[in-house]
Amino acid sequence: MSETGITDSYTRYRDPVLLYVSMSVLFSFIAAMLVFPNFRYANMYTNAQQSSSRVKKFAMHVGFLLPLLTLASFTSPIKKQLVYGPRKLLTEPQLEILRVFLPILSLVFRVALKAPHLQAHLNLSAAKLKALQRETGYIRNIALQATIFRYYSYFCAVILQYFAPVLLSFFFALLLKTTGDLSWLGLSPSTDLPPPAVGSLRSIFDATVCRSIWSFSLVFVTFTNVVLSFMGVMYNSYFLPL
């Protein structure tokens, strides 16, 4: 620690309760922030199935289930089967970098399939207009225009809600790769590394601690996205058909 300029006042034992409370508050805030974006994505995902080809539907299903595959890669049965199984398909460094590649692949699918999902949101205005036309009574043109304009004026927020959950997982995956000394090729980490710069996160925590922190963050965010997305799909399919 003396090589990095960290004094003994920072290395003596401290009660971790404050750290646990801070992380609990932080992740609770993140989970609350992800509720509406994931419900919005589930709504677009459900409605986009109605006007898409079979190829696009298959691609949307793959993109929707990729976060679930990311969660599965962190489970012990999958690790035992891939790393320590009879075939030994992957080494442990390769499995760790696979956990980084999966959120990146999820972002690629989310970007590639943005058109049908965002178009599904814009189609809500036409569906709302048809629903109003089926109602009895007189409807003013200004009210109809305001109803349609509401969906288009909210379009920028919808784009942010569409990309925010997967971008958060993407950033945590990059932090896991950078601070955890992971190789893009799945090679074992090198032991001859230069000392970290003073003030960086690596000057306080080693690679093992950083991998634990960002792996937990990635698992938590991915688990939250998966649960909320499935809840949103069930809500839109059974309780709010459109």
PDB file of C-alpha atoms in Angstrom:
ATOM      1  CA  MET A   1       0.000   0.000   0.000  1.00  0.00           C
ATOM      2  CA  SER A   2       2.932   2.315   0.539  1.00  0.00           C
ATOM      3  CA  GLU A   3       3.777   2.109  -3.168  1.00  0.00           C
ATOM      4  CA  THR A   4       0.407   3.545  -4.107  1.00  0.00           C
ATOM      5  CA  GLY A   5       0.552   6.327  -1.537  1.00  0.00           C
ATOM      6  CA  ILE A   6      -2.264   5.017   0.640  1.00  0.00           C
ATOM      7  CA  THR A   7      -1.654   5.771   4.288  1.00  0.00           C
ATOM      8  CA  ASP A   8      -2.385   3.499   7.222  1.00  0.00           C
ATOM      9  CA  SER A   9      -5.447   5.554   8.150  1.00  0.00           C
ATOM     10  CA  TYR A  10      -7.212   4.117   5.107  1.00  0.00           C
ATOM     11  CA  THR A  11      -6.117   0.537   5.653  1.00  0.00           C
ATOM     12  CA  ARG A  12      -7.130  -0.002   9.259  1.00  0.00           C
ATOM     13  CA  TYR A  13     -10.265  -1.993   9.991  1.00  0.00           C
ATOM     14  CA  ARG A  14     -13.577  -0.191   9.673  1.00  0.00           C
ATOM     15  CA  ASP A  15     -17.099  -1.377  10.408  1.00  0.00           C
ATOM     16  CA  PRO A  16     -18.687  -2.489   7.085  1.00  0.00           C
ATOM     17  CA  VAL A  17     -22.234  -1.628   8.210  1.00  0.00           C
ATOM     18  CA  LEU A  18     -22.067   1.767   6.510  1.00  0.00           C
ATOM     19  CA  LEU A  19     -20.929   0.103   3.287  1.00  0.00           C
ATOM     20  CA  TYR A  20     -23.797  -2.395   3.424  1.00  0.00           C
ATOM     21  CA  VAL A  21     -26.359   0.323   4.122  1.00  0.00           C
ATOM     22  CA  SER A  22     -24.989   2.499   1.316  1.00  0.00           C
ATOM     23  CA  MET A  23     -25.085  -0.364  -1.182  1.00  0.00           C
ATOM     24  CA  SER A  24     -28.617  -1.288  -0.097  1.00  0.00           C
ATOM     25  CA  VAL A  25     -29.829   2.264  -0.632  1.00  0.00           C
ATOM     26  CA  LEU A  26     -28.016   2.514  -3.973  1.00  0.00           C
ATOM     27  CA  PHE A  27     -29.388  -0.726  -5.375  1.00  0.00           C
ATOM     28  CA  SER A  28     -32.873   0.029  -4.062  1.00  0.00           C
ATOM     29  CA  PHE A  29     -32.753   3.326  -5.917  1.00  0.00           C
ATOM     30  CA  ILE A  30     -31.538   1.583  -9.086  1.00  0.00           C
ATOM     31  CA  ALA A  31     -34.322  -1.009  -8.847  1.00  0.00           C
ATOM     32  CA  ALA A  32     -36.934   1.719  -8.420  1.00  0.00           C
ATOM     33  CA  MET A  33     -35.542   3.581 -11.426  1.00  0.00           C
ATOM     34  CA  LEU A  34     -35.769   0.447 -13.595  1.00  0.00           C
ATOM     35  CA  VAL A  35     -39.437  -0.329 -12.928  1.00  0.00           C
ATOM     36  CA  PHE A  36     -41.069   1.936 -15.489  1.00  0.00           C
ATOM     37  CA  PRO A  37     -38.420   1.484 -18.259  1.00  0.00           C
ATOM     38  CA  ASN A  38     -38.778  -2.306 -18.111  1.00  0.00           C
ATOM     39  CA  PHE A  39     -42.569  -2.103 -18.138  1.00  0.00           C
ATOM     40  CA  ARG A  40     -42.340   0.213 -21.128  1.00  0.00           C
ATOM     41  CA  TYR A  41     -40.001  -2.208 -22.904  1.00  0.00           C
ATOM     42  CA  ALA A  42     -42.348  -5.102 -22.130  1.00  0.00           C
ATOM     43  CA  ASN A  43     -45.237  -3.126 -23.606  1.00  0.00           C
ATOM     44  CA  MET A  44     -43.299  -2.422 -26.808  1.00  0.00           C
ATOM     45  CA  TYR A  45     -42.075  -6.020 -26.977  1.00  0.00           C
ATOM     46  CA  THR A  46     -45.615  -7.385 -26.673  1.00  0.00           C
ATOM     47  CA  ASN A  47     -47.129  -5.007 -29.227  1.00  0.00           C
ATOM     48  CA  ALA A  48     -44.265  -5.429 -31.706  1.00  0.00           C
ATOM     49  CA  GLN A  49     -45.099  -9.137 -32.062  1.00  0.00           C
ATOM     50  CA  GLN A  50     -48.355  -8.285 -33.834  1.00  0.00           C
ATOM     51  CA  SER A  51     -46.823  -6.626 -36.905  1.00  0.00           C
ATOM     52  CA  SER A  52     -43.437  -8.335 -37.293  1.00  0.00           C
ATOM     53  CA  SER A  53     -42.206 -11.141 -39.504  1.00  0.00           C
ATOM     54  CA  ARG A  54     -41.147 -14.512 -38.160  1.00  0.00           C
ATOM     55  CA  VAL A  55     -37.469 -13.619 -38.408  1.00  0.00           C
ATOM     56  CA  LYS A  56     -37.954 -10.410 -36.441  1.00  0.00           C
ATOM     57  CA  LYS A  57     -40.094 -12.203 -33.887  1.00  0.00           C
ATOM     58  CA  PHE A  58     -37.370 -14.789 -33.372  1.00  0.00           C
ATOM     59  CA  ALA A  59     -34.738 -12.048 -33.039  1.00  0.00           C
ATOM     60  CA  MET A  60     -36.911 -10.182 -30.527  1.00  0.00           C
ATOM     61  CA  HIS A  61     -37.370 -13.356 -28.495  1.00  0.00           C
ATOM     62  CA  VAL A  62     -33.604 -13.921 -28.472  1.00  0.00           C
ATOM     63  CA  GLY A  63     -32.955 -10.336 -27.395  1.00  0.00           C
ATOM     64  CA  PHE A  64     -35.602 -10.618 -24.695  1.00  0.00           C
ATOM     65  CA  LEU A  65     -34.130 -13.853 -23.274  1.00  0.00           C
ATOM     66  CA  LEU A  66     -30.439 -12.899 -23.469  1.00  0.00           C
ATOM     67  CA  PRO A  67     -30.429 -11.276 -19.984  1.00  0.00           C
ATOM     68  CA  LEU A  68     -31.788 -14.552 -18.633  1.00  0.00           C
ATOM     69  CA  LEU A  69     -28.818 -16.320 -20.225  1.00  0.00           C
ATOM     70  CA  THR A  70     -26.527 -13.791 -18.558  1.00  0.00           C
ATOM     71  CA  LEU A  71     -28.022 -14.678 -15.186  1.00  0.00           C
ATOM     72  CA  ALA A  72     -27.613 -18.383 -15.909  1.00  0.00           C
ATOM     73  CA  SER A  73     -23.896 -17.909 -16.583  1.00  0.00           C
ATOM     74  CA  PHE A  74     -23.422 -16.768 -12.973  1.00  0.00           C
ATOM     75  CA  THR A  75     -25.065 -19.845 -11.451  1.00  0.00           C
ATOM     76  CA  SER A  76     -23.023 -22.648  -9.913  1.00  0.00           C
ATOM     77  CA  PRO A  77     -24.585 -25.530 -11.945  1.00  0.00           C
ATOM     78  CA  ILE A  78     -23.700 -23.822 -15.234  1.00  0.00           C
ATOM     79  CA  LYS A  79     -20.172 -23.099 -14.043  1.00  0.00           C
ATOM     80  CA  LYS A  80     -19.666 -26.681 -12.873  1.00  0.00           C
ATOM     81  CA  GLN A  81     -20.944 -28.062 -16.161  1.00  0.00           C
ATOM     82  CA  LEU A  82     -18.932 -25.747 -18.431  1.00  0.00           C
ATOM     83  CA  VAL A  83     -15.693 -25.462 -16.453  1.00  0.00           C
ATOM     84  CA  TYR A  84     -15.472 -28.582 -14.305  1.00  0.00           C
ATOM     85  CA  GLY A  85     -17.721 -30.920 -16.288  1.00  0.00           C
ATOM     86  CA  PRO A  86     -16.554 -34.016 -18.153  1.00  0.00           C
ATOM     87  CA  ARG A  87     -16.074 -32.095 -21.417  1.00  0.00           C
ATOM     88  CA  LYS A  88     -14.675 -28.882 -19.875  1.00  0.00           C
ATOM     89  CA  LEU A  89     -16.015 -26.660 -22.621  1.00  0.00           C
ATOM     90  CA  LEU A  90     -14.621 -23.438 -21.107  1.00  0.00           C
ATOM     91  CA  THR A  91     -11.881 -22.385 -18.760  1.00  0.00           C
ATOM     92  CA  GLU A  92     -12.697 -20.130 -15.834  1.00  0.00           C
ATOM     93  CA  PRO A  93     -11.250 -16.977 -17.513  1.00  0.00           C
ATOM     94  CA  GLN A  94     -13.274 -17.781 -20.642  1.00  0.00           C
ATOM     95  CA  LEU A  95     -16.452 -18.105 -18.590  1.00  0.00           C
ATOM     96  CA  GLU A  96     -15.744 -14.779 -16.892  1.00  0.00           C
ATOM     97  CA  ILE A  97     -15.289 -12.963 -20.189  1.00  0.00           C
ATOM     98  CA  LEU A  98     -18.410 -14.714 -21.530  1.00  0.00           C
ATOM     99  CA  ARG A  99     -20.327 -13.004 -18.736  1.00  0.00           C
ATOM    100  CA  VAL A 100     -19.067  -9.705 -20.148  1.00  0.00           C
ATOM    101  CA  PHE A 101     -19.886 -10.542 -23.760  1.00  0.00           C
ATOM    102  CA  LEU A 102     -23.509 -11.472 -23.039  1.00  0.00           C
ATOM    103  CA  PRO A 103     -24.589  -7.963 -21.864  1.00  0.00           C
ATOM    104  CA  ILE A 104     -22.746  -6.501 -24.857  1.00  0.00           C
ATOM    105  CA  LEU A 105     -24.658  -8.870 -27.135  1.00  0.00           C
ATOM    106  CA  SER A 106     -27.903  -7.826 -25.428  1.00  0.00           C
ATOM    107  CA  LEU A 107     -27.135  -4.203 -26.259  1.00  0.00           C
ATOM    108  CA  VAL A 108     -26.402  -5.149 -29.887  1.00  0.00           C
ATOM    109  CA  PHE A 109     -29.786  -6.870 -30.167  1.00  0.00           C
ATOM    110  CA  ARG A 110     -31.513  -3.933 -28.482  1.00  0.00           C
ATOM    111  CA  VAL A 111     -29.969  -1.485 -30.966  1.00  0.00           C
ATOM    112  CA  ALA A 112     -30.645  -3.711 -33.981  1.00  0.00           C
ATOM    113  CA  LEU A 113     -34.314  -4.165 -33.036  1.00  0.00           C
ATOM    114  CA  LYS A 114     -35.050  -0.592 -32.039  1.00  0.00           C
ATOM    115  CA  ALA A 115     -37.209   0.116 -35.119  1.00  0.00           C
ATOM    116  CA  PRO A 116     -40.036  -2.406 -34.509  1.00  0.00           C
ATOM    117  CA  HIS A 117     -40.096  -1.713 -30.773  1.00  0.00           C
ATOM    118  CA  LEU A 118     -40.247   2.064 -31.120  1.00  0.00           C
ATOM    119  CA  GLN A 119     -42.763   1.786 -33.948  1.00  0.00           C
ATOM    120  CA  ALA A 120     -44.927  -0.301 -31.629  1.00  0.00           C
ATOM    121  CA  HIS A 121     -45.075   2.665 -29.254  1.00  0.00           C
ATOM    122  CA  LEU A 122     -46.071   5.038 -32.056  1.00  0.00           C
ATOM    123  CA  ASN A 123     -48.784   2.609 -33.135  1.00  0.00           C
ATOM    124  CA  LEU A 124     -50.423   3.065 -29.741  1.00  0.00           C
ATOM    125  CA  SER A 125     -51.827   6.376 -30.974  1.00  0.00           C
ATOM    126  CA  ALA A 126     -53.670   4.635 -33.828  1.00  0.00           C
ATOM    127  CA  ALA A 127     -54.962   1.958 -31.457  1.00  0.00           C
ATOM    128  CA  LYS A 128     -56.154   4.637 -29.039  1.00  0.00           C
ATOM    129  CA  LEU A 129     -57.855   6.492 -31.884  1.00  0.00           C
ATOM    130  CA  LYS A 130     -59.717   3.353 -32.956  1.00  0.00           C
ATOM    131  CA  ALA A 131     -60.793   2.762 -29.368  1.00  0.00           C
ATOM    132  CA  LEU A 132     -62.175   6.298 -29.156  1.00  0.00           C
ATOM    133  CA  GLN A 133     -64.042   5.909 -32.446  1.00  0.00           C
ATOM    134  CA  ARG A 134     -65.829   2.848 -31.090  1.00  0.00           C
ATOM    135  CA  GLU A 135     -67.148   4.847 -28.155  1.00  0.00           C
ATOM    136  CA  THR A 136     -70.497   6.593 -28.328  1.00  0.00           C
ATOM    137  CA  GLY A 137     -70.801  10.343 -28.081  1.00  0.00           C
ATOM    138  CA  TYR A 138     -69.145  13.391 -29.598  1.00  0.00           C
ATOM    139  CA  ILE A 139     -65.378  13.835 -29.443  1.00  0.00           C
ATOM    140  CA  ARG A 140     -63.800  17.180 -30.250  1.00  0.00           C
ATOM    141  CA  ASN A 141     -61.011  17.286 -32.819  1.00  0.00           C
ATOM    142  CA  ILE A 142     -58.756  19.102 -30.372  1.00  0.00           C
ATOM    143  CA  ALA A 143     -59.109  16.225 -27.922  1.00  0.00           C
ATOM    144  CA  LEU A 144     -58.212  13.725 -30.648  1.00  0.00           C
ATOM    145  CA  GLN A 145     -55.167  15.735 -31.687  1.00  0.00           C
ATOM    146  CA  ALA A 146     -54.032  16.058 -28.082  1.00  0.00           C
ATOM    147  CA  THR A 147     -54.382  12.300 -27.598  1.00  0.00           C
ATOM    148  CA  ILE A 148     -52.261  11.541 -30.656  1.00  0.00           C
ATOM    149  CA  PHE A 149     -49.717  14.254 -29.909  1.00  0.00           C
ATOM    150  CA  ARG A 150     -49.210  12.864 -26.409  1.00  0.00           C
ATOM    151  CA  TYR A 151     -47.619   9.686 -27.757  1.00  0.00           C
ATOM    152  CA  TYR A 152     -45.306  11.525 -30.154  1.00  0.00           C
ATOM    153  CA  SER A 153     -44.223  14.157 -27.630  1.00  0.00           C
ATOM    154  CA  TYR A 154     -43.261  11.369 -25.227  1.00  0.00           C
ATOM    155  CA  PHE A 155     -41.145   9.620 -27.858  1.00  0.00           C
ATOM    156  CA  CYS A 156     -37.767  10.902 -26.572  1.00  0.00           C
ATOM    157  CA  ALA A 157     -38.511   9.584 -23.093  1.00  0.00           C
ATOM    158  CA  VAL A 158     -39.548   6.249 -24.602  1.00  0.00           C
ATOM    159  CA  ILE A 159     -36.196   5.967 -26.401  1.00  0.00           C
ATOM    160  CA  LEU A 160     -34.391   6.563 -23.112  1.00  0.00           C
ATOM    161  CA  GLN A 161     -36.557   3.985 -21.338  1.00  0.00           C
ATOM    162  CA  TYR A 162     -35.915   1.489 -24.123  1.00  0.00           C
ATOM    163  CA  PHE A 163     -32.115   1.710 -23.896  1.00  0.00           C
ATOM    164  CA  ALA A 164     -31.541   2.547 -20.199  1.00  0.00           C
ATOM    165  CA  PRO A 165     -31.850  -0.957 -18.643  1.00  0.00           C
ATOM    166  CA  VAL A 166     -29.542  -2.678 -21.104  1.00  0.00           C
ATOM    167  CA  LEU A 167     -27.081   0.240 -21.090  1.00  0.00           C
ATOM    168  CA  LEU A 168     -26.753  -0.033 -17.317  1.00  0.00           C
ATOM    169  CA  SER A 169     -25.891  -3.728 -17.616  1.00  0.00           C
ATOM    170  CA  PHE A 170     -23.484  -2.867 -20.427  1.00  0.00           C
ATOM    171  CA  PHE A 171     -21.620  -0.323 -18.284  1.00  0.00           C
ATOM    172  CA  PHE A 172     -21.361  -2.733 -15.351  1.00  0.00           C
ATOM    173  CA  ALA A 173     -20.013  -5.404 -17.702  1.00  0.00           C
ATOM    174  CA  LEU A 174     -17.313  -3.037 -18.980  1.00  0.00           C
ATOM    175  CA  LEU A 175     -16.390  -2.095 -15.413  1.00  0.00           C
ATOM    176  CA  LEU A 176     -16.141  -5.789 -14.578  1.00  0.00           C
ATOM    177  CA  LYS A 177     -13.817  -6.351 -17.511  1.00  0.00           C
ATOM    178  CA  THR A 178     -11.633  -3.292 -16.888  1.00  0.00           C
ATOM    179  CA  THR A 179     -11.192  -3.466 -13.119  1.00  0.00           C
ATOM    180  CA  GLY A 180     -11.222  -7.270 -12.914  1.00  0.00           C
ATOM    181  CA  ASP A 181      -8.188  -7.805 -15.177  1.00  0.00           C
ATOM    182  CA  LEU A 182     -10.179  -9.878 -17.652  1.00  0.00           C
ATOM    183  CA  SER A 183      -8.893 -10.598 -21.135  1.00  0.00           C
ATOM    184  CA  TRP A 184     -11.104 -10.223 -24.201  1.00  0.00           C
ATOM    185  CA  LEU A 185      -9.650 -13.517 -25.447  1.00  0.00           C
ATOM    186  CA  GLY A 186     -10.343 -15.381 -22.209  1.00  0.00           C
ATOM    187  CA  LEU A 187      -6.690 -15.684 -21.233  1.00  0.00           C
ATOM    188  CA  SER A 188      -5.454 -16.013 -17.672  1.00  0.00           C
ATOM    189  CA  PRO A 189      -4.643 -12.641 -16.032  1.00  0.00           C
ATOM    190  CA  SER A 190      -1.000 -11.632 -16.135  1.00  0.00           C
ATOM    191  CA  THR A 191       0.899 -11.418 -12.858  1.00  0.00           C
ATOM    192  CA  ASP A 192       3.341  -8.750 -14.095  1.00  0.00           C
ATOM    193  CA  LEU A 193       1.098  -5.710 -13.919  1.00  0.00           C
ATOM    194  CA  PRO A 194       2.187  -2.109 -13.281  1.00  0.00           C
ATOM    195  CA  PRO A 195       1.070  -0.596  -9.966  1.00  0.00           C
ATOM    196  CA  PRO A 196      -2.300   1.169 -10.220  1.00  0.00           C
ATOM    197  CA  ALA A 197      -2.422   4.940 -10.292  1.00  0.00           C
ATOM    198  CA  VAL A 198      -3.081   6.766  -7.049  1.00  0.00           C
ATOM    199  CA  GLY A 199      -6.749   7.715  -6.742  1.00  0.00           C
ATOM    200  CA  SER A 200      -8.049   4.911  -8.945  1.00  0.00           C
ATOM    201  CA  LEU A 201     -10.371   2.205  -7.695  1.00  0.00           C
ATOM    202  CA  ARG A 202      -7.669  -0.415  -8.204  1.00  0.00           C
ATOM    203  CA  SER A 203      -5.404   1.392  -5.708  1.00  0.00           C
ATOM    204  CA  ILE A 204      -7.942   0.534  -2.976  1.00  0.00           C
ATOM    205  CA  PHE A 205      -9.362  -2.818  -4.128  1.00  0.00           C
ATOM    206  CA  ASP A 206      -7.527  -5.590  -5.912  1.00  0.00           C
ATOM    207  CA  ALA A 207      -8.855  -7.394  -8.986  1.00  0.00           C
ATOM    208  CA  THR A 208     -10.644 -10.055  -6.934  1.00  0.00           C
ATOM    209  CA  VAL A 209     -12.621  -7.487  -4.927  1.00  0.00           C
ATOM    210  CA  CYS A 210     -13.451  -5.497  -8.061  1.00  0.00           C
ATOM    211  CA  ARG A 211     -14.711  -8.625  -9.799  1.00  0.00           C
ATOM    212  CA  SER A 212     -16.922  -9.400  -6.813  1.00  0.00           C
ATOM    213  CA  ILE A 213     -18.365  -5.875  -6.644  1.00  0.00           C
ATOM    214  CA  TRP A 214     -19.118  -5.468 -10.337  1.00  0.00           C
ATOM    215  CA  SER A 215     -20.280  -9.066 -10.761  1.00  0.00           C
ATOM    216  CA  PHE A 216     -22.816  -8.509  -7.987  1.00  0.00           C
ATOM    217  CA  SER A 217     -23.868  -5.208  -9.577  1.00  0.00           C
ATOM    218  CA  LEU A 218     -24.263  -6.858 -12.976  1.00  0.00           C
ATOM    219  CA  VAL A 219     -26.251  -9.763 -11.535  1.00  0.00           C
ATOM    220  CA  PHE A 220     -28.523  -7.450  -9.541  1.00  0.00           C
ATOM    221  CA  VAL A 221     -29.303  -5.153 -12.469  1.00  0.00           C
ATOM    222  CA  THR A 222     -29.804  -8.063 -14.866  1.00  0.00           C
ATOM    223  CA  PHE A 223     -32.029  -9.902 -12.390  1.00  0.00           C
ATOM    224  CA  THR A 224     -34.101  -6.748 -11.861  1.00  0.00           C
ATOM    225  CA  ASN A 225     -34.476  -6.257 -15.617  1.00  0.00           C
ATOM    226  CA  VAL A 226     -35.494  -9.881 -16.172  1.00  0.00           C
ATOM    227  CA  VAL A 227     -38.071  -9.954 -13.370  1.00  0.00           C
ATOM    228  CA  LEU A 228     -39.626  -6.605 -14.264  1.00  0.00           C
ATOM    229  CA  SER A 229     -39.692  -7.430 -17.986  1.00  0.00           C
ATOM    230  CA  PHE A 230     -41.484 -10.734 -17.386  1.00  0.00           C
ATOM    231  CA  MET A 231     -43.924  -9.007 -15.040  1.00  0.00           C
ATOM    232  CA  GLY A 232     -44.541  -6.359 -17.699  1.00  0.00           C
ATOM    233  CA  VAL A 233     -45.185  -8.977 -20.381  1.00  0.00           C
ATOM    234  CA  MET A 234     -47.660 -10.792 -18.135  1.00  0.00           C
ATOM    235  CA  TYR A 235     -49.390  -7.517 -17.272  1.00  0.00           C
ATOM    236  CA  ASN A 236     -49.707  -6.429 -20.904  1.00  0.00           C
ATOM    237  CA  SER A 237     -50.781  -9.883 -22.086  1.00  0.00           C
ATOM    238  CA  TYR A 238     -53.389 -10.736 -19.466  1.00  0.00           C
ATOM    239  CA  PHE A 239     -54.430  -7.537 -17.704  1.00  0.00           C
ATOM    240  CA  LEU A 240     -53.994  -4.769 -20.283  1.00  0.00           C
ATOM    241  CA  PRO A 241     -54.632  -6.146 -23.776  1.00  0.00           C
ATOM    242  CA  LEU A 242     -54.232  -3.593 -26.524  1.00  0.00           C
TER     243      LEU A 242
END
